[in-house]
C-alpha positions as protocol buffer text, in pm:
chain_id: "A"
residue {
  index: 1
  type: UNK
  ca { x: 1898 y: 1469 z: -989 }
}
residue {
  index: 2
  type: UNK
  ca { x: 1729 y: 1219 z: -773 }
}
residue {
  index: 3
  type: UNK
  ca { x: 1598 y: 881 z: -910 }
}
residue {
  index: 4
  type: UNK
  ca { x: 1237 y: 884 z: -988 }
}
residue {
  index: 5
  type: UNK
  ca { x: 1068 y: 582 z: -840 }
}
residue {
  index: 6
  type: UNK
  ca { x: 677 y: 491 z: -961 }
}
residue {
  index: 7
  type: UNK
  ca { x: 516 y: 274 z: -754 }
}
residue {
  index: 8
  type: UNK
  ca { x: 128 y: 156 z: -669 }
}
residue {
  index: 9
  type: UNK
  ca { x: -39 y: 48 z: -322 }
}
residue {
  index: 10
  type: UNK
  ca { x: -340 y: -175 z: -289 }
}
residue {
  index: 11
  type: UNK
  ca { x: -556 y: -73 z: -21 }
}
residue {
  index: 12
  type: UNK
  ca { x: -703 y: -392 z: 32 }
}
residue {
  index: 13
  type: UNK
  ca { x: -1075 y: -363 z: 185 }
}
residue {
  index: 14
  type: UNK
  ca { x: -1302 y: -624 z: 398 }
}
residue {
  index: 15
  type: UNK
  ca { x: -1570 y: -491 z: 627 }
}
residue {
  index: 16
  type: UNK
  ca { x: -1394 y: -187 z: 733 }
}
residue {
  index: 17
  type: UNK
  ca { x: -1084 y: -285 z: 821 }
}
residue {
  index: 18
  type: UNK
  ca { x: -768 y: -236 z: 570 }
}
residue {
  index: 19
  type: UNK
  ca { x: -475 y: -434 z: 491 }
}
residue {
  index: 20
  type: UNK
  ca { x: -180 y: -280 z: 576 }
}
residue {
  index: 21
  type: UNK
  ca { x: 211 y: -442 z: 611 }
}
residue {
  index: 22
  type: UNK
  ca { x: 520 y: -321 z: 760 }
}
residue {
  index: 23
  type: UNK
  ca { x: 836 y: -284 z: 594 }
}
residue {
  index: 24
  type: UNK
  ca { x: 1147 y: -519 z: 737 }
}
residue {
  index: 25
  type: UNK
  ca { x: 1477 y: -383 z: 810 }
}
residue {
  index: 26
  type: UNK
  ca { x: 1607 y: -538 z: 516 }
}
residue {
  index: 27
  type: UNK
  ca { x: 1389 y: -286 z: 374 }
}
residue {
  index: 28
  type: UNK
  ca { x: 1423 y: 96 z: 321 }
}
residue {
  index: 29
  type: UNK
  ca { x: 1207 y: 287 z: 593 }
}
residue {
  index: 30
  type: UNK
  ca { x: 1236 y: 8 z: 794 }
}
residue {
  index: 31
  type: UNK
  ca { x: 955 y: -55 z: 1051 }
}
residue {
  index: 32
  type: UNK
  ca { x: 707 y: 143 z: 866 }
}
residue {
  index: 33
  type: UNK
  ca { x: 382 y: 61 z: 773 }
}
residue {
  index: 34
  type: UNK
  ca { x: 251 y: 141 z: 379 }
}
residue {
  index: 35
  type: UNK
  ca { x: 5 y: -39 z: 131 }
}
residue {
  index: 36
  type: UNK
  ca { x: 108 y: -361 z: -9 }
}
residue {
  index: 37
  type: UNK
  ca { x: 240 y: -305 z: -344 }
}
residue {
  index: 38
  type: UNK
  ca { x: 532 y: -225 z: -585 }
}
residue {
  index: 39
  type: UNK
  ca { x: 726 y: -51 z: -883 }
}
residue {
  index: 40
  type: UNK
  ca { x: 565 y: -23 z: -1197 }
}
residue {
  index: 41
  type: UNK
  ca { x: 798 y: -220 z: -1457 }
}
residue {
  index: 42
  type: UNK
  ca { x: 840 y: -66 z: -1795 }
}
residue {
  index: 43
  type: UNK
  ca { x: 522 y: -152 z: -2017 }
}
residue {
  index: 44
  type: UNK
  ca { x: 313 y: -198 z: -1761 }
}
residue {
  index: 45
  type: UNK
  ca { x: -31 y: -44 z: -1624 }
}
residue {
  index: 46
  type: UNK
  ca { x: 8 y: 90 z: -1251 }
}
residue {
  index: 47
  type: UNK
  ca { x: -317 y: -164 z: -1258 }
}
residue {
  index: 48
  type: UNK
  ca { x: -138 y: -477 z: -1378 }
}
residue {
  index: 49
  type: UNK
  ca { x: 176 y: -399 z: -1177 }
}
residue {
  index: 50
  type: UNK
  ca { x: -35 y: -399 z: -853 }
}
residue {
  index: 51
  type: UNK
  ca { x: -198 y: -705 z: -963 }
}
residue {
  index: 52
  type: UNK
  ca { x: 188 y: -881 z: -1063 }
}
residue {
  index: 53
  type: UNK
  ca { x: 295 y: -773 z: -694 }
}
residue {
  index: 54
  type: UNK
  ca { x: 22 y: -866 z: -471 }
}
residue {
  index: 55
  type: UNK
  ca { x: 63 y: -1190 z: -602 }
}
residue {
  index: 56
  type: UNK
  ca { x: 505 y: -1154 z: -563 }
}
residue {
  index: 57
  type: UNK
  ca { x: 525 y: -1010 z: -228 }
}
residue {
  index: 58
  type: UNK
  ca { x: 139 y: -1168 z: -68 }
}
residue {
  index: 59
  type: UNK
  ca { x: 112 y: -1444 z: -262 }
}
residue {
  index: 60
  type: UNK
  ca { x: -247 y: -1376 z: -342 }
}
residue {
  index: 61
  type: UNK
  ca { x: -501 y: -1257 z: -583 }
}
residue {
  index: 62
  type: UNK
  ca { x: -655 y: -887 z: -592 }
}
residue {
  index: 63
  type: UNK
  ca { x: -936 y: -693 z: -825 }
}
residue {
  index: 64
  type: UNK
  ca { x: -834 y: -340 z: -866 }
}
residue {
  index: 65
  type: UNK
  ca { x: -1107 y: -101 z: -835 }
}
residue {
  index: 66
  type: UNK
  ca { x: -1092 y: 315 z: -815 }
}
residue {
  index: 67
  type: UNK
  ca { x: -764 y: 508 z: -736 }
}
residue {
  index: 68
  type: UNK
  ca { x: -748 y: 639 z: -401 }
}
residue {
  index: 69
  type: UNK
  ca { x: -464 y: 914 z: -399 }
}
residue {
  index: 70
  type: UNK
  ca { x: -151 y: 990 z: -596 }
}
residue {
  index: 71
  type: UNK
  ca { x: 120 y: 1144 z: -425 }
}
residue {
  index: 72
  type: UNK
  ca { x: 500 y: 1223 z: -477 }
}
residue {
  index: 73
  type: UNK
  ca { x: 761 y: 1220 z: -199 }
}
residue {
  index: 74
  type: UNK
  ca { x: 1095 y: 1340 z: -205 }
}
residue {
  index: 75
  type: UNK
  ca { x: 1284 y: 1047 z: -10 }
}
residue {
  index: 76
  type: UNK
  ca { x: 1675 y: 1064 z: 30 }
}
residue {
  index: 77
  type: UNK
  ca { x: 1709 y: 771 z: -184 }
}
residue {
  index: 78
  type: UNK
  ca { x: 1488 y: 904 z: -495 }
}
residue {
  index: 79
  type: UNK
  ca { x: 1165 y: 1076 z: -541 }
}
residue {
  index: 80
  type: UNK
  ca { x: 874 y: 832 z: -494 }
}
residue {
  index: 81
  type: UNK
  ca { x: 572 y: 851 z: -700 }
}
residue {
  index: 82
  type: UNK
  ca { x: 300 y: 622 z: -566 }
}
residue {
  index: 83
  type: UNK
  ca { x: -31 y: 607 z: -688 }
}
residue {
  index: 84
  type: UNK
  ca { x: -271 y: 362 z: -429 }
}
residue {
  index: 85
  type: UNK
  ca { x: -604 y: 170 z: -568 }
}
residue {
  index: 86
  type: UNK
  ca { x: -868 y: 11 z: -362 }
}
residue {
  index: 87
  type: UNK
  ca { x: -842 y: -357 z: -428 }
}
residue {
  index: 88
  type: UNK
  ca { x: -1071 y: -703 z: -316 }
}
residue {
  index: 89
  type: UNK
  ca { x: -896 y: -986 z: -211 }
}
residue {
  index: 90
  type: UNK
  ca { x: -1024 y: -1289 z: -506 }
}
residue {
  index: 91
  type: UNK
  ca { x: -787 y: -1582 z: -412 }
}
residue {
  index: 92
  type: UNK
  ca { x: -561 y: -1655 z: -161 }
}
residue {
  index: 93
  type: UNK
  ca { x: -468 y: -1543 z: 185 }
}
residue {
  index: 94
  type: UNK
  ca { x: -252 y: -1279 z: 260 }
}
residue {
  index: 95
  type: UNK
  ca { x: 108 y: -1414 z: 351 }
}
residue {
  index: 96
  type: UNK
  ca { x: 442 y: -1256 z: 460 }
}
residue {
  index: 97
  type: UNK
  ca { x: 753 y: -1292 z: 231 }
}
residue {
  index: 98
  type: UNK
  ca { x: 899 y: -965 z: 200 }
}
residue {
  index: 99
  type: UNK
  ca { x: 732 y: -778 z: 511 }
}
residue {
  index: 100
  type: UNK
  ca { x: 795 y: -828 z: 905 }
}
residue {
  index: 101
  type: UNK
  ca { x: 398 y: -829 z: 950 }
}
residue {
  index: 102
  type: UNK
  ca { x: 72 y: -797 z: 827 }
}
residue {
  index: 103
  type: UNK
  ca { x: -272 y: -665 z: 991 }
}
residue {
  index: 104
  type: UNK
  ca { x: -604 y: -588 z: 896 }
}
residue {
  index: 105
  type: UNK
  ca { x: -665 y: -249 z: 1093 }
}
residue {
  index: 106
  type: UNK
  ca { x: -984 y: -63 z: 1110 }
}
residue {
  index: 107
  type: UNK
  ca { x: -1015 y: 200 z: 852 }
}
residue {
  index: 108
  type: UNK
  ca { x: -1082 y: 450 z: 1138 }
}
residue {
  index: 109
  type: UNK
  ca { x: -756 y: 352 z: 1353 }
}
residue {
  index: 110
  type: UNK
  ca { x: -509 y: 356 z: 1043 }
}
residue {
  index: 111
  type: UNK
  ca { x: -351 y: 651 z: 1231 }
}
residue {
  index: 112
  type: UNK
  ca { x: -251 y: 377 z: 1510 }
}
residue {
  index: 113
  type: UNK
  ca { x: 56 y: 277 z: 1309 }
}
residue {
  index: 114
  type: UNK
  ca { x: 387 y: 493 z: 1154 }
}
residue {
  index: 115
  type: UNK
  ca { x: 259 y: 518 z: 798 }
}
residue {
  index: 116
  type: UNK
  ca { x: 554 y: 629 z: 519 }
}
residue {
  index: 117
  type: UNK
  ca { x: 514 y: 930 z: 452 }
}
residue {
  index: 118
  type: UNK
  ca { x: 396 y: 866 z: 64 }
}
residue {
  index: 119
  type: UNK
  ca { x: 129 y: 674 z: 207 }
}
residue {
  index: 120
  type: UNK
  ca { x: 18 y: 965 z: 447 }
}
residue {
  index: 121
  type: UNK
  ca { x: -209 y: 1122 z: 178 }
}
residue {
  index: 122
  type: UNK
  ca { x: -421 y: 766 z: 66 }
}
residue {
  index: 123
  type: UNK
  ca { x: -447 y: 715 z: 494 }
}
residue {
  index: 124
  type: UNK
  ca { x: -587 y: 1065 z: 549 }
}
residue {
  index: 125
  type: UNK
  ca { x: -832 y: 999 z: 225 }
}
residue {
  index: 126
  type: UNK
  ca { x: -953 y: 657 z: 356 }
}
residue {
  index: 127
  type: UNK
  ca { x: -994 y: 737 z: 683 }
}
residue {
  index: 128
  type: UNK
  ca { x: -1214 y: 1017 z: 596 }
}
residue {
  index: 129
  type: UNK
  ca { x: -1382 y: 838 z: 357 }
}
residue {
  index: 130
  type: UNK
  ca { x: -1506 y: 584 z: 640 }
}
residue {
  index: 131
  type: UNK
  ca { x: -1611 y: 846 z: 879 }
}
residue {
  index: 132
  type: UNK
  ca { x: -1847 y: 1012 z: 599 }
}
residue {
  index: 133
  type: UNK
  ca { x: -1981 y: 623 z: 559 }
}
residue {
  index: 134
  type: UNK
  ca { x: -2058 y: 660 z: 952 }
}
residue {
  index: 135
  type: UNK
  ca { x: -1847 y: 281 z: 1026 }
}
């Protein structure tokens, strides 16, 4: 039986475009792109997690508004849960510690990058989202 892994995304919003960061090599899926985010620790709201890692892996502050998507995906390495929130940047300025880069992209080109696949679903769900809002 494959580990189960739960984890939340924030998709970061500020006037249309997204924040979006791509795994290192260090990393597993290395080189692709996903939501900021991070396992949920034992005890803890997928809200607070997001919250605790923003401020680990982007060293800044986030609000966590409405869920976006949950979605599981069977990985080699364990069977991902991730569950994505939209989120407003309250303090702080994104900064790299854990990712190779970071980049606001317009909600309408999120397609331009190699999304993991868990993200997939919350990208498909923004990006229509933004088209119905005519940006």
């Amino acid at each position: 039986m494959k580990k189960e892994i739960n984890v939340v995304g924030a998709v970061v919003t500020n006037d249309g475009k997204i924040l979006s960061a791509r795994r290192s090599e260090s990393m597993s899926l290395p080189g692709m792109w996903e939501f900021p985010g991070g396992k949920i620790e034992p005890g803890e709201t997928p809200r607070a997690a997001l919250v605790r890692e923003m401020q680990e892996e982007l060293l800044c502050t986030v609000e966590i508004g409405d869920e976006v998507a949950s979605t599981r995906y069977e990985y080699d390495f364990g069977v991902v849960t991730l569950t994505t929130f939209y989120a407003t940047l309250i303090d702080g300025k994104p900064q790299l510690t854990e990712h190779s880069e970071i980049r606001w992209i317009d909600a309408a080109d999120l397609n331009s990058v190699e999304w993991a696949p868990a993200d997939v679903p919350a990208v498909e769900t923004i990006m229509a989202a933004y088209s119905t809002l005519g940006r």
